[in-house]
JSON list of C-alpha atoms in Angstrom, two decimals:
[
{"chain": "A", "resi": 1, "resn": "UNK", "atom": "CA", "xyz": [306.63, 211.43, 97.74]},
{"chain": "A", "resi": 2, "resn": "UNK", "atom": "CA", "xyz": [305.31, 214.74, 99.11]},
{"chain": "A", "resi": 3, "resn": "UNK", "atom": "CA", "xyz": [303.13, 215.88, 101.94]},
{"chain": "A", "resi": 4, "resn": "UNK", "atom": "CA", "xyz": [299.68, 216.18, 100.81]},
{"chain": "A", "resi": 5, "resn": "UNK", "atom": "CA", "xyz": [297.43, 218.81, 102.71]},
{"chain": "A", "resi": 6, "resn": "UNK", "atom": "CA", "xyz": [294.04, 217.24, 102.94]},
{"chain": "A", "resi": 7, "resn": "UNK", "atom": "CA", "xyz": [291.40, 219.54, 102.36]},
{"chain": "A", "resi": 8, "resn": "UNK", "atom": "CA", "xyz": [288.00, 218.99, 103.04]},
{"chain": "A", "resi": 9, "resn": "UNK", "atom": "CA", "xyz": [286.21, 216.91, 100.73]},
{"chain": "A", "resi": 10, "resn": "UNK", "atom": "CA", "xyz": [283.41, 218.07, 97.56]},
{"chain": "A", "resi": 11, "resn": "UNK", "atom": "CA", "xyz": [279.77, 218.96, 98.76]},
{"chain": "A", "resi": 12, "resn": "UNK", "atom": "CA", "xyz": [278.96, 216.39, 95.89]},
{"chain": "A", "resi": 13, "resn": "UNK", "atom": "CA", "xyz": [280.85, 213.49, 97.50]},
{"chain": "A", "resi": 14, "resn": "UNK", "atom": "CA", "xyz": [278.94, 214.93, 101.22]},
{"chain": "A", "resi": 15, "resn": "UNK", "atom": "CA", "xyz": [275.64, 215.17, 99.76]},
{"chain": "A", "resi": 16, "resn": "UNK", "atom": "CA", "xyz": [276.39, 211.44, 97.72]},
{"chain": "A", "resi": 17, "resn": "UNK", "atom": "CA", "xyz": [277.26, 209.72, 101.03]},
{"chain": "A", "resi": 18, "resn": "UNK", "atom": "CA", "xyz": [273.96, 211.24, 102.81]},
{"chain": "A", "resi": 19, "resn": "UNK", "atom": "CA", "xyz": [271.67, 209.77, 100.30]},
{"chain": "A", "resi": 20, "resn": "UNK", "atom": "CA", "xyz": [269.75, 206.98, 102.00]},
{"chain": "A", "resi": 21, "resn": "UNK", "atom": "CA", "xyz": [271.03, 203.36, 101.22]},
{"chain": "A", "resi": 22, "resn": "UNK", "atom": "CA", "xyz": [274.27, 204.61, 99.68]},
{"chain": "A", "resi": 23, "resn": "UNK", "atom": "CA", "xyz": [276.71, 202.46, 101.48]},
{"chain": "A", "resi": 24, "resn": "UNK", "atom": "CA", "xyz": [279.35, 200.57, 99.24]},
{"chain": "A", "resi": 25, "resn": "UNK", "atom": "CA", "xyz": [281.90, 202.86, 97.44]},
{"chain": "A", "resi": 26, "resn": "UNK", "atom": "CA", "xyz": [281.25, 204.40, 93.67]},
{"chain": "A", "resi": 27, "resn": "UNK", "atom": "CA", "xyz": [283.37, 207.15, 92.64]},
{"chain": "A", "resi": 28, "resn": "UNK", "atom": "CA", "xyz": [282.16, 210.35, 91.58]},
{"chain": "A", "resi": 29, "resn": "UNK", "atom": "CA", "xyz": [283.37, 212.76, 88.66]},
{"chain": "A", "resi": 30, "resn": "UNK", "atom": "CA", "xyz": [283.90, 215.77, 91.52]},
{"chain": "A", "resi": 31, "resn": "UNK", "atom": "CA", "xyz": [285.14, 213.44, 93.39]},
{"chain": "A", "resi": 32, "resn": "UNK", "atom": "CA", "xyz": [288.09, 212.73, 91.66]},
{"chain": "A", "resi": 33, "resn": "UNK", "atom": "CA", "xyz": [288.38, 216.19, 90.30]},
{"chain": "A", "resi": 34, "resn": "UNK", "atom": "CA", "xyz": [288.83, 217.08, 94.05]},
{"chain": "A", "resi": 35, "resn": "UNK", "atom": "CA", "xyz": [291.88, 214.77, 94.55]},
{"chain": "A", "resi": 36, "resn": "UNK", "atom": "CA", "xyz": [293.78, 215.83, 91.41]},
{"chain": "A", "resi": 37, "resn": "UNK", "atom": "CA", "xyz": [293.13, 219.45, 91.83]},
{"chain": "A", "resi": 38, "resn": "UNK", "atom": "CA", "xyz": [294.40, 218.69, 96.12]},
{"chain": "A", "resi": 39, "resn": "UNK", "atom": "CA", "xyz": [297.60, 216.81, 94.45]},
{"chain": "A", "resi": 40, "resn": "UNK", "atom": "CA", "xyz": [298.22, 219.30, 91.77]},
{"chain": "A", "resi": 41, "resn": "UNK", "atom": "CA", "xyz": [298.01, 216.31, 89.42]},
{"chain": "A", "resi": 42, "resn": "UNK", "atom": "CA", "xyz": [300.89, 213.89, 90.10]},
{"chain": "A", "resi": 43, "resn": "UNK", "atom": "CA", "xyz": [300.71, 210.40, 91.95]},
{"chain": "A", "resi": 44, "resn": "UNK", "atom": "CA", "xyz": [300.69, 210.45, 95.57]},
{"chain": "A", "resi": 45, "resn": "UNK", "atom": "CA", "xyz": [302.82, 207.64, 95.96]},
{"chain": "A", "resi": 46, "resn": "UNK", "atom": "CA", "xyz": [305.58, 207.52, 92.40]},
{"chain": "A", "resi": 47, "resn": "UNK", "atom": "CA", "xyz": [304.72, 211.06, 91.55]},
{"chain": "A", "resi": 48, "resn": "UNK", "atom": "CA", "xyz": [304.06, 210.48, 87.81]},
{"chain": "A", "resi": 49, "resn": "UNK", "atom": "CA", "xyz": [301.82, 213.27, 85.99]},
{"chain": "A", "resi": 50, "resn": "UNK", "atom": "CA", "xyz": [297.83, 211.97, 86.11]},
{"chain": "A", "resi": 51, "resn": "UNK", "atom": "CA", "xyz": [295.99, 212.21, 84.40]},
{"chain": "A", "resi": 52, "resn": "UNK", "atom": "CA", "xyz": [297.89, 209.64, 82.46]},
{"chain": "A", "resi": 53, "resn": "UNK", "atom": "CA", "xyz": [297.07, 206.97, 79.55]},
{"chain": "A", "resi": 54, "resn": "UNK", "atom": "CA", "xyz": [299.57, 203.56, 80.58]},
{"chain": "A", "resi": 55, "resn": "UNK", "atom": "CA", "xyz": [299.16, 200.95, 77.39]},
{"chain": "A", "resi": 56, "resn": "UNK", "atom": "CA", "xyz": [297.88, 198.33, 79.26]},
{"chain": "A", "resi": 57, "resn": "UNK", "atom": "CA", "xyz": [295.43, 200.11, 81.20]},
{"chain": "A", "resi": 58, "resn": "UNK", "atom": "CA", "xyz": [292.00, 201.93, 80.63]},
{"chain": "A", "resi": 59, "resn": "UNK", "atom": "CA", "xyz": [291.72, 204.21, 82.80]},
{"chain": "A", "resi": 60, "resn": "UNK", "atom": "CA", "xyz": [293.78, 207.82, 83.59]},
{"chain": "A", "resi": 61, "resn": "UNK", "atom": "CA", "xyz": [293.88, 207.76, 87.07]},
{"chain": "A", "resi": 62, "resn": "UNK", "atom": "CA", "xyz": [292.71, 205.67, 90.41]},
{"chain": "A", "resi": 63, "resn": "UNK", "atom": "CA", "xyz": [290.94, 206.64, 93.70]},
{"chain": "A", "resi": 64, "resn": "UNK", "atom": "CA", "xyz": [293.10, 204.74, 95.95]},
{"chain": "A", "resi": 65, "resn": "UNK", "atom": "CA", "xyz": [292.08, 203.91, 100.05]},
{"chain": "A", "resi": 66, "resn": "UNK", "atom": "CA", "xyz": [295.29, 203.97, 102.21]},
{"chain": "A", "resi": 67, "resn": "UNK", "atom": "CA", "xyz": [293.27, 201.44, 104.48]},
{"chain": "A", "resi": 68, "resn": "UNK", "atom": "CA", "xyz": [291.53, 199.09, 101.81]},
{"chain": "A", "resi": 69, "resn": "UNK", "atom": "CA", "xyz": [287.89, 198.58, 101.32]},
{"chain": "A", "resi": 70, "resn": "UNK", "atom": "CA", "xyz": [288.03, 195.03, 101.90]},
{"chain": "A", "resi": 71, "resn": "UNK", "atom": "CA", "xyz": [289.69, 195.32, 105.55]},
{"chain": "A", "resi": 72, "resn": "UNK", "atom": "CA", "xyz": [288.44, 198.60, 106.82]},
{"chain": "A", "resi": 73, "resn": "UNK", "atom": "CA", "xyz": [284.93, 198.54, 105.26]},
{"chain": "A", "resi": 74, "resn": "UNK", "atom": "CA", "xyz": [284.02, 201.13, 107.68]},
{"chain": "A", "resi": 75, "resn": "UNK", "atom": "CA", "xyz": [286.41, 203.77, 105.89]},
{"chain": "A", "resi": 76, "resn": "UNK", "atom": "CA", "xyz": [285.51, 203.11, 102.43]},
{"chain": "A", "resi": 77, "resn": "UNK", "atom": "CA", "xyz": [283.55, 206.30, 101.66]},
{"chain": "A", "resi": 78, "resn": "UNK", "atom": "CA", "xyz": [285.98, 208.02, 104.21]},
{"chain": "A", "resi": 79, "resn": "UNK", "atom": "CA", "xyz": [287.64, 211.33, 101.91]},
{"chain": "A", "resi": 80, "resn": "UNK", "atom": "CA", "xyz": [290.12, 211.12, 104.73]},
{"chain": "A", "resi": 81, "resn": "UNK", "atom": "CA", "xyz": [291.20, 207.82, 103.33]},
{"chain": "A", "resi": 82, "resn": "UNK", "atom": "CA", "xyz": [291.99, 208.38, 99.69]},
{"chain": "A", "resi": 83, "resn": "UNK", "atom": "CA", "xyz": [294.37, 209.37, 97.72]},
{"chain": "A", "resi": 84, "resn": "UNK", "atom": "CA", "xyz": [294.76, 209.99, 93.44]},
{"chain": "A", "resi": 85, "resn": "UNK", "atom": "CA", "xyz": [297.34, 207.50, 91.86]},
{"chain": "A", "resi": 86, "resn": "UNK", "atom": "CA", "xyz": [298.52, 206.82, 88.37]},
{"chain": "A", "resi": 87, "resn": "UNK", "atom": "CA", "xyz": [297.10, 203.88, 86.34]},
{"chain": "A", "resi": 88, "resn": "UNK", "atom": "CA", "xyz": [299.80, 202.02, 87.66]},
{"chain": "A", "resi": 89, "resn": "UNK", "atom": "CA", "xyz": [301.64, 200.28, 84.97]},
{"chain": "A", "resi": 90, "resn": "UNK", "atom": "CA", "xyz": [304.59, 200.81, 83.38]},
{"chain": "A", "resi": 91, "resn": "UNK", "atom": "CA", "xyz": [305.75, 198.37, 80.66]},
{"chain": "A", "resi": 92, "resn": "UNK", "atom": "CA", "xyz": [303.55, 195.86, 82.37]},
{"chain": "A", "resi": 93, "resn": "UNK", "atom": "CA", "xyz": [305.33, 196.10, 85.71]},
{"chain": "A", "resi": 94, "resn": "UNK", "atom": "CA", "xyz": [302.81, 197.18, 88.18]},
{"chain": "A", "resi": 95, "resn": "UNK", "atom": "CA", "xyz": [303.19, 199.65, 90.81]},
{"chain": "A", "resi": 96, "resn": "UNK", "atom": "CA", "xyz": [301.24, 202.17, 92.99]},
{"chain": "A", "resi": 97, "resn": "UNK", "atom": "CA", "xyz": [297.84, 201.27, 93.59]},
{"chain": "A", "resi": 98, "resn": "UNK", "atom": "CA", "xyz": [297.70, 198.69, 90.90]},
{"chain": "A", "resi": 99, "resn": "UNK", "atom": "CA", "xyz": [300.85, 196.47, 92.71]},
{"chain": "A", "resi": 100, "resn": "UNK", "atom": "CA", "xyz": [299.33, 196.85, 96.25]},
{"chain": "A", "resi": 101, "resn": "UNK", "atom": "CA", "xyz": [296.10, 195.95, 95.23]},
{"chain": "A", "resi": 102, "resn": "UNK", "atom": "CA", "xyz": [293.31, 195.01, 98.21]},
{"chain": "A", "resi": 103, "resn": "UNK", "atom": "CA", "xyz": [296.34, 195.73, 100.84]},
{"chain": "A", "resi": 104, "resn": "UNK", "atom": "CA", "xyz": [297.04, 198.53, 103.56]},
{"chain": "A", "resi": 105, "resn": "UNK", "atom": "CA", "xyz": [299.51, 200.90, 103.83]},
{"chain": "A", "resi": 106, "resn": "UNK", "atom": "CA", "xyz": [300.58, 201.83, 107.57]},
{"chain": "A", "resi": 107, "resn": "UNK", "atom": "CA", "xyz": [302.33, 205.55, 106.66]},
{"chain": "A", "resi": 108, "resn": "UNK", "atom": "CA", "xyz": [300.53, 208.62, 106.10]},
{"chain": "A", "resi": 109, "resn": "UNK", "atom": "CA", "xyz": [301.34, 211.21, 103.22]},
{"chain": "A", "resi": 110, "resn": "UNK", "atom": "CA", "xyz": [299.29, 213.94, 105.21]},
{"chain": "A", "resi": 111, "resn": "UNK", "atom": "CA", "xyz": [302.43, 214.39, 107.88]},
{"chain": "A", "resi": 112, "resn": "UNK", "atom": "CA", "xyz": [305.67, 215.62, 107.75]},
{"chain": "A", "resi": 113, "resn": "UNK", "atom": "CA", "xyz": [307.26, 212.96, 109.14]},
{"chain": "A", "resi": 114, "resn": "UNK", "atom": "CA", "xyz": [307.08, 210.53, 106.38]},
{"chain": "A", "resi": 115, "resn": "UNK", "atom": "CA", "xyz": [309.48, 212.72, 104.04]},
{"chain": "A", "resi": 116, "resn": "UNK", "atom": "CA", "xyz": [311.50, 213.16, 106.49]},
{"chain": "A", "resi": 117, "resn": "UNK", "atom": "CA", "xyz": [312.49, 209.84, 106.42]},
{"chain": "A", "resi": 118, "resn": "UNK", "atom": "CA", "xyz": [312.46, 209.48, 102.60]},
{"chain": "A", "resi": 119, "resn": "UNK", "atom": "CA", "xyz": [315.87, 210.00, 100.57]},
{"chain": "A", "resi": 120, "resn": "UNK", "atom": "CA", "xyz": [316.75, 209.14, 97.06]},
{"chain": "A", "resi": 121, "resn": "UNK", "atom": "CA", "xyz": [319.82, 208.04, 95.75]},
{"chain": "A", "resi": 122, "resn": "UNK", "atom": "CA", "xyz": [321.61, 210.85, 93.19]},
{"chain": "A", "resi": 123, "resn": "UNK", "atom": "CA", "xyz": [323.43, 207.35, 91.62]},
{"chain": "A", "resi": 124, "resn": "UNK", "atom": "CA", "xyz": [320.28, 205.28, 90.41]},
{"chain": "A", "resi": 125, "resn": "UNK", "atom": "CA", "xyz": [317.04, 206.88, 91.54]},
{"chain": "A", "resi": 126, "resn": "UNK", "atom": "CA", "xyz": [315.95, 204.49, 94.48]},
{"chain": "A", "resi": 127, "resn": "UNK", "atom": "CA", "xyz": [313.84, 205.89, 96.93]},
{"chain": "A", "resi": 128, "resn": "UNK", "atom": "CA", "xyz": [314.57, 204.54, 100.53]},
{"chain": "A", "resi": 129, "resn": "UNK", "atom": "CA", "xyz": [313.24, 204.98, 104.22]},
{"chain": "A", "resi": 130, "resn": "UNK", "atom": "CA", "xyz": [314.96, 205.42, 107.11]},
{"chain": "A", "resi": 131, "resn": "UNK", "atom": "CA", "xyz": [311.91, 203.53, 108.88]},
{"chain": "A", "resi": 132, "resn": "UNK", "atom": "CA", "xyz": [312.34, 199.64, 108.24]},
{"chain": "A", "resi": 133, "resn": "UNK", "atom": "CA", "xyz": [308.14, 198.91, 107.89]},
{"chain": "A", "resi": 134, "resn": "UNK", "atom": "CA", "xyz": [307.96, 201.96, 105.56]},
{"chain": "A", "resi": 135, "resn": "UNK", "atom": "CA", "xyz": [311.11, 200.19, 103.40]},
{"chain": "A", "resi": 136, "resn": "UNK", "atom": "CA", "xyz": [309.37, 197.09, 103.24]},
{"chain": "A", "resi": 137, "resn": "UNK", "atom": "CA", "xyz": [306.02, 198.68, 101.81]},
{"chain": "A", "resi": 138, "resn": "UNK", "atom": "CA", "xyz": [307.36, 201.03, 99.65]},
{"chain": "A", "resi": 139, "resn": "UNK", "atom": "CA", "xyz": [309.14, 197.79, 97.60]},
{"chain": "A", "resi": 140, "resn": "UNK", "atom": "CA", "xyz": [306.89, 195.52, 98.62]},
{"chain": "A", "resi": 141, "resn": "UNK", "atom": "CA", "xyz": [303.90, 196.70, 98.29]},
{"chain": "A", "resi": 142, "resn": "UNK", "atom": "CA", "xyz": [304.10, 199.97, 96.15]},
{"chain": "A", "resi": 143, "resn": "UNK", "atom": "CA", "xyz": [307.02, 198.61, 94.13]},
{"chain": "A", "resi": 144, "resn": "UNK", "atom": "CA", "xyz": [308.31, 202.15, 93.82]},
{"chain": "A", "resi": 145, "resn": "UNK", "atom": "CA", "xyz": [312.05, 200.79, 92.73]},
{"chain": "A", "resi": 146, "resn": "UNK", "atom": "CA", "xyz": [310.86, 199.22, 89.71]},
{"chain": "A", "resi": 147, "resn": "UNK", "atom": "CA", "xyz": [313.27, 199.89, 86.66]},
{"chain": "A", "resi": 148, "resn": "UNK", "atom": "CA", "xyz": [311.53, 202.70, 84.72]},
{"chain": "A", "resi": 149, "resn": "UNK", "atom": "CA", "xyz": [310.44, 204.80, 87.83]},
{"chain": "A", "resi": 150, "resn": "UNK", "atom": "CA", "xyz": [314.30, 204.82, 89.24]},
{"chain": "A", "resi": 151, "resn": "UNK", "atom": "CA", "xyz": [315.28, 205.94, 85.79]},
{"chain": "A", "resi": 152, "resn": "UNK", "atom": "CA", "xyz": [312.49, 208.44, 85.50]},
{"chain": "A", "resi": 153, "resn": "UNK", "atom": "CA", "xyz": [313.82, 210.08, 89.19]},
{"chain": "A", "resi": 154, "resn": "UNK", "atom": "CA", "xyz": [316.99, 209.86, 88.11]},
{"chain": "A", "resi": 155, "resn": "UNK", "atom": "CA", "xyz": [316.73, 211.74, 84.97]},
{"chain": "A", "resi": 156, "resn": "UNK", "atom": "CA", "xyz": [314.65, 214.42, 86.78]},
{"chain": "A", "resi": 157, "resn": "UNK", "atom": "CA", "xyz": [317.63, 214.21, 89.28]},
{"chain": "A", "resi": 158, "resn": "UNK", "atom": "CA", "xyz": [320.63, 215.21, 86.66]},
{"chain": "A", "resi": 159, "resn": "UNK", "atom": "CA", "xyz": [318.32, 217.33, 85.20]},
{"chain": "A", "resi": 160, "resn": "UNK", "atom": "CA", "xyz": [318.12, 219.75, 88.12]},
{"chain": "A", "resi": 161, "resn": "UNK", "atom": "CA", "xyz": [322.23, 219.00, 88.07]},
{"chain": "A", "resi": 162, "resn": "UNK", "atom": "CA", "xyz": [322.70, 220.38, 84.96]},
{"chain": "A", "resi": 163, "resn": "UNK", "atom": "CA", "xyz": [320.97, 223.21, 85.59]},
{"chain": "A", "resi": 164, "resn": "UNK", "atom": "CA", "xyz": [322.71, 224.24, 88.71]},
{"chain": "A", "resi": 165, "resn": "UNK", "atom": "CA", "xyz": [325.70, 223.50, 87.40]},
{"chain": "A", "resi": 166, "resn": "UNK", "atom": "CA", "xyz": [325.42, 226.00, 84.63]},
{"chain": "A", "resi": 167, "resn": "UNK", "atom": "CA", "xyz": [324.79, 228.25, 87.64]},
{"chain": "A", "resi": 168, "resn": "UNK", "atom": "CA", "xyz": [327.73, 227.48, 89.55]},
{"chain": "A", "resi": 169, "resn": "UNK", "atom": "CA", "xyz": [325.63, 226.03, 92.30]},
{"chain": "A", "resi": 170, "resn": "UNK", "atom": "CA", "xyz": [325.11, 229.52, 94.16]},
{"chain": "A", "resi": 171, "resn": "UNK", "atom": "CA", "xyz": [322.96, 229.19, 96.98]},
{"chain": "A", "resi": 172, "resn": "UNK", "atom": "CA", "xyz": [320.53, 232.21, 95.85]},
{"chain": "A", "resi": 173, "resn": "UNK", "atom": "CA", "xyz": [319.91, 229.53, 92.26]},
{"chain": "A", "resi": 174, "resn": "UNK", "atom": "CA", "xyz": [319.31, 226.73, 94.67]},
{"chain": "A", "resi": 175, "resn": "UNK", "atom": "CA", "xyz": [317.05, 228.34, 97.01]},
{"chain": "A", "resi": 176, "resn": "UNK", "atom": "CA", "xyz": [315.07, 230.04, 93.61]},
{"chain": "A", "resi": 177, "resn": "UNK", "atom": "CA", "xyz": [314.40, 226.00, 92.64]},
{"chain": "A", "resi": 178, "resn": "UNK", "atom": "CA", "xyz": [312.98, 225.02, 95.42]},
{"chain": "A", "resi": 179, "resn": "UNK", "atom": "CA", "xyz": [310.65, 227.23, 95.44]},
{"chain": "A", "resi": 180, "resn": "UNK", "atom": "CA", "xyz": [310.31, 226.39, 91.78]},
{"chain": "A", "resi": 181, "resn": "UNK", "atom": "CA", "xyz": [309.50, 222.64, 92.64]},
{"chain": "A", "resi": 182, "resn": "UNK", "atom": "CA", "xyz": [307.53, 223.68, 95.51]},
{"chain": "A", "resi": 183, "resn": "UNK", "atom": "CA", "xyz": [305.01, 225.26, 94.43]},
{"chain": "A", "resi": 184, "resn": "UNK", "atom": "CA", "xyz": [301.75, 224.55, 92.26]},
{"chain": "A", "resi": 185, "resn": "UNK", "atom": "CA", "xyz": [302.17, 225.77, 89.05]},
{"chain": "A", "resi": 186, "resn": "UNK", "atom": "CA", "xyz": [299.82, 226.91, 86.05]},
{"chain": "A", "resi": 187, "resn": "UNK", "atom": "CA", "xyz": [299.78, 223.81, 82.99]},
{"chain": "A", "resi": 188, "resn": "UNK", "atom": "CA", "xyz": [297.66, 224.57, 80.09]},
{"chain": "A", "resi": 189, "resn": "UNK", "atom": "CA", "xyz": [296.19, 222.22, 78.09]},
{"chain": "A", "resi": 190, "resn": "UNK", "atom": "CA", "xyz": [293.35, 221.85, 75.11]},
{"chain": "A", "resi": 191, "resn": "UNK", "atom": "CA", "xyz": [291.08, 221.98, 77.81]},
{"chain": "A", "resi": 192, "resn": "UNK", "atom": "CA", "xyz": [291.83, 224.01, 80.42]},
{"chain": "A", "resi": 193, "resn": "UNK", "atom": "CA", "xyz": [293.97, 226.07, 82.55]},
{"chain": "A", "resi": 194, "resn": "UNK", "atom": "CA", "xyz": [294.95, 224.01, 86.18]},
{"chain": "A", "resi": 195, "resn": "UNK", "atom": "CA", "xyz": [297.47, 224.53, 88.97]},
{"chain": "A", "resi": 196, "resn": "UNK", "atom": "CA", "xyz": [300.06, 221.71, 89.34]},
{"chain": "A", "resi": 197, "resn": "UNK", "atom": "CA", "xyz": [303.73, 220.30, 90.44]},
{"chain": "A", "resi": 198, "resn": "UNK", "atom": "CA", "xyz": [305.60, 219.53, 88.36]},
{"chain": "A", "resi": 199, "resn": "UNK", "atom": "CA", "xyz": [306.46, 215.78, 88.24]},
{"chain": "A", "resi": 200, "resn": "UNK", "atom": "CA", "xyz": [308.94, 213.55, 90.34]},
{"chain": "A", "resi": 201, "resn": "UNK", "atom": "CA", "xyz": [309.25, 217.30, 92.67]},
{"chain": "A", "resi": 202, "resn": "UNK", "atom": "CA", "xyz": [309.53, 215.24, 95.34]},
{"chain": "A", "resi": 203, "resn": "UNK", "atom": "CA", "xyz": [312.63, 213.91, 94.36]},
{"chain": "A", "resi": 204, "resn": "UNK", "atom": "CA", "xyz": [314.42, 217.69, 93.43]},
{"chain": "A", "resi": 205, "resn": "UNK", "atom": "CA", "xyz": [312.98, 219.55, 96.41]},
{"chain": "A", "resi": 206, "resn": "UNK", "atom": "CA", "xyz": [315.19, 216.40, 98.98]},
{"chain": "A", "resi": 207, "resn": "UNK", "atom": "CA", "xyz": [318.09, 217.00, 96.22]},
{"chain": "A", "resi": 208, "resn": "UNK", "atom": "CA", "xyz": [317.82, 220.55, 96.75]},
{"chain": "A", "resi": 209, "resn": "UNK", "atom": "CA", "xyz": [317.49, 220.70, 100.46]},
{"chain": "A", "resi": 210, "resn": "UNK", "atom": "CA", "xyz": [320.29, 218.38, 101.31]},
{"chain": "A", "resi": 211, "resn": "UNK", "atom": "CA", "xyz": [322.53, 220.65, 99.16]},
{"chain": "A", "resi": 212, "resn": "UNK", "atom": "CA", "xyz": [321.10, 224.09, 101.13]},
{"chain": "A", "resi": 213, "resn": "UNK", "atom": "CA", "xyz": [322.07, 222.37, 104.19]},
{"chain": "A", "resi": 214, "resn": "UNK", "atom": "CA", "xyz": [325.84, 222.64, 103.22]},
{"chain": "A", "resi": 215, "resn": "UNK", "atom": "CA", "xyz": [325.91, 226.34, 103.48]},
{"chain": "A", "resi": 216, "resn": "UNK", "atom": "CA", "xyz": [324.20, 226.57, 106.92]}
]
C-alpha cells in the first residue's frame, strides 16, 4: 500500500450530487477517471495495475467506500470516502474490494501512518502490520496474502534485487530507485498518454528504504 493524496473531487461528480433528488450512489465516467488519474492507476489496497480485465469478472476497475454504503449511508456520495480498486479476482480467489464486500475498513490510506506500520517479507511476499486491527483486516477482510498476490510482490521484490545487485548495492543506485518507484510515471498506450506508478511500488520503495537506513 501507499499513501494516497486526496485531491479534491471532479466538478462533474459536485455538480451530479447538487442535482435535486440525487441521493443513492451511481458512478460517473469522470468520476472514476478522477480516482485512477489521483492513484496513478494501481489498486489502493494490492497495488495491481487498473485498469485491469480478471477472467471472472466484467468490469476493469471498482469505486470502492472505505466506510460502506450500507452502514454509513450518509457517506455514500462522500469523494472523501472512495478509493479505485482492481476487479478483485485472481484465479477465483477474491480480494480487495470484491473479498470485503458490504464491510468497513477502520485505517486510512490518506496518512502516513498506515505505511509506517506496513512491512513485507523479502522471503514470500506477505504484507504485515505492526497494528493488530490493521493485521486482522488486511487478511481478513482484504485477503491481501492470498497465493498469487504474495508471489506477484515477491517477484517485484527480487526483481529490484537483481538489479541492485548488478550495481553492487551503492547507496547513490538505491537512492536513484526510489525515486524511480516514487514517482508517477508516463505509460503509453493505444489510447493515450497517462502518468502512473508503476505496480506493487509499494512494496520496492519499504525494500528500498529499509536498506538506505543501513548507511545512516
Amino acid at each position: 500500500m501507499i499513501k494516497i493524496n486526496k485531491g479534491k473531487e471532479p466538478l462533474e461528480w459536485t455538480a451530479k450530487c447538487n442535482t435535486p433528488n440525487f441521493t443513492h450512489y451511481q458512478p460517473i465516467p469522470a468520476l472514476r477517471q478522477a480516482l485512477l488519474v489521483e492513484q496513478g492507476y494501481i489498486c489502493a489496497y494490492c497495488m495491481r495495475q487498473i485498469p485491469v480485465k480478471d477472467l471472472s469478472e466484467k468490469e476493469t476497475s471498482k469505486i470502492e467506500h472505505i466506510k460502506s454504503r450500507s452502514d454509513y449511508p450518509d457517506l455514500q456520495l462522500d469523494y472523501n470516502n472512495m478509493l479505485i480498486c482492481c476487479p478483485g479476482s485472481i484465479d477465483g480467489d477474491s480480494h480487495c474490494d470484491k473479498s470485503k464486500g458490504h464491510q468497513s475498513i477502520s485505517f486510512s490510506l490518506f496518512v502516513p501512518q498506515l505505511q509506517q506500520s506496513i512491512s513485507y517479507s523479502s522471503k514470500d511476499g506477505t504484507i504485515k502490520s505492526s497494528v493488530p486491527t490493521i493485521e486482522d483486516e488486511l487478511n481478513r477482510l482484504l485477503n491481501l496474502n492470498n497465493r498469487r498476490l504474495k508471489a506477484n510482490r515477491l517477484q517485484v521484490i527480487e526483481a529490484i534485487i537483481a538489479i541492485l545487485d548488478k550495481k553492487k548495492w551503492k547507496k547513490s543506485e538505491c537512492e536513484q530507485q526510489l525515486e524511480v518507484w516514487k514517482t508517477k510515471t508516463v505509460k503509453q498506450n493505444e489510447h493515450e498518454d497517462k502518468l502512473g506508478f508503476k505496480p506493487y511500488c509499494g512494496v520496492v520503495i519499504y525494500f528500498l528504504e529499509k536498506k538506505l537506513k543501513q548507511y545512516a
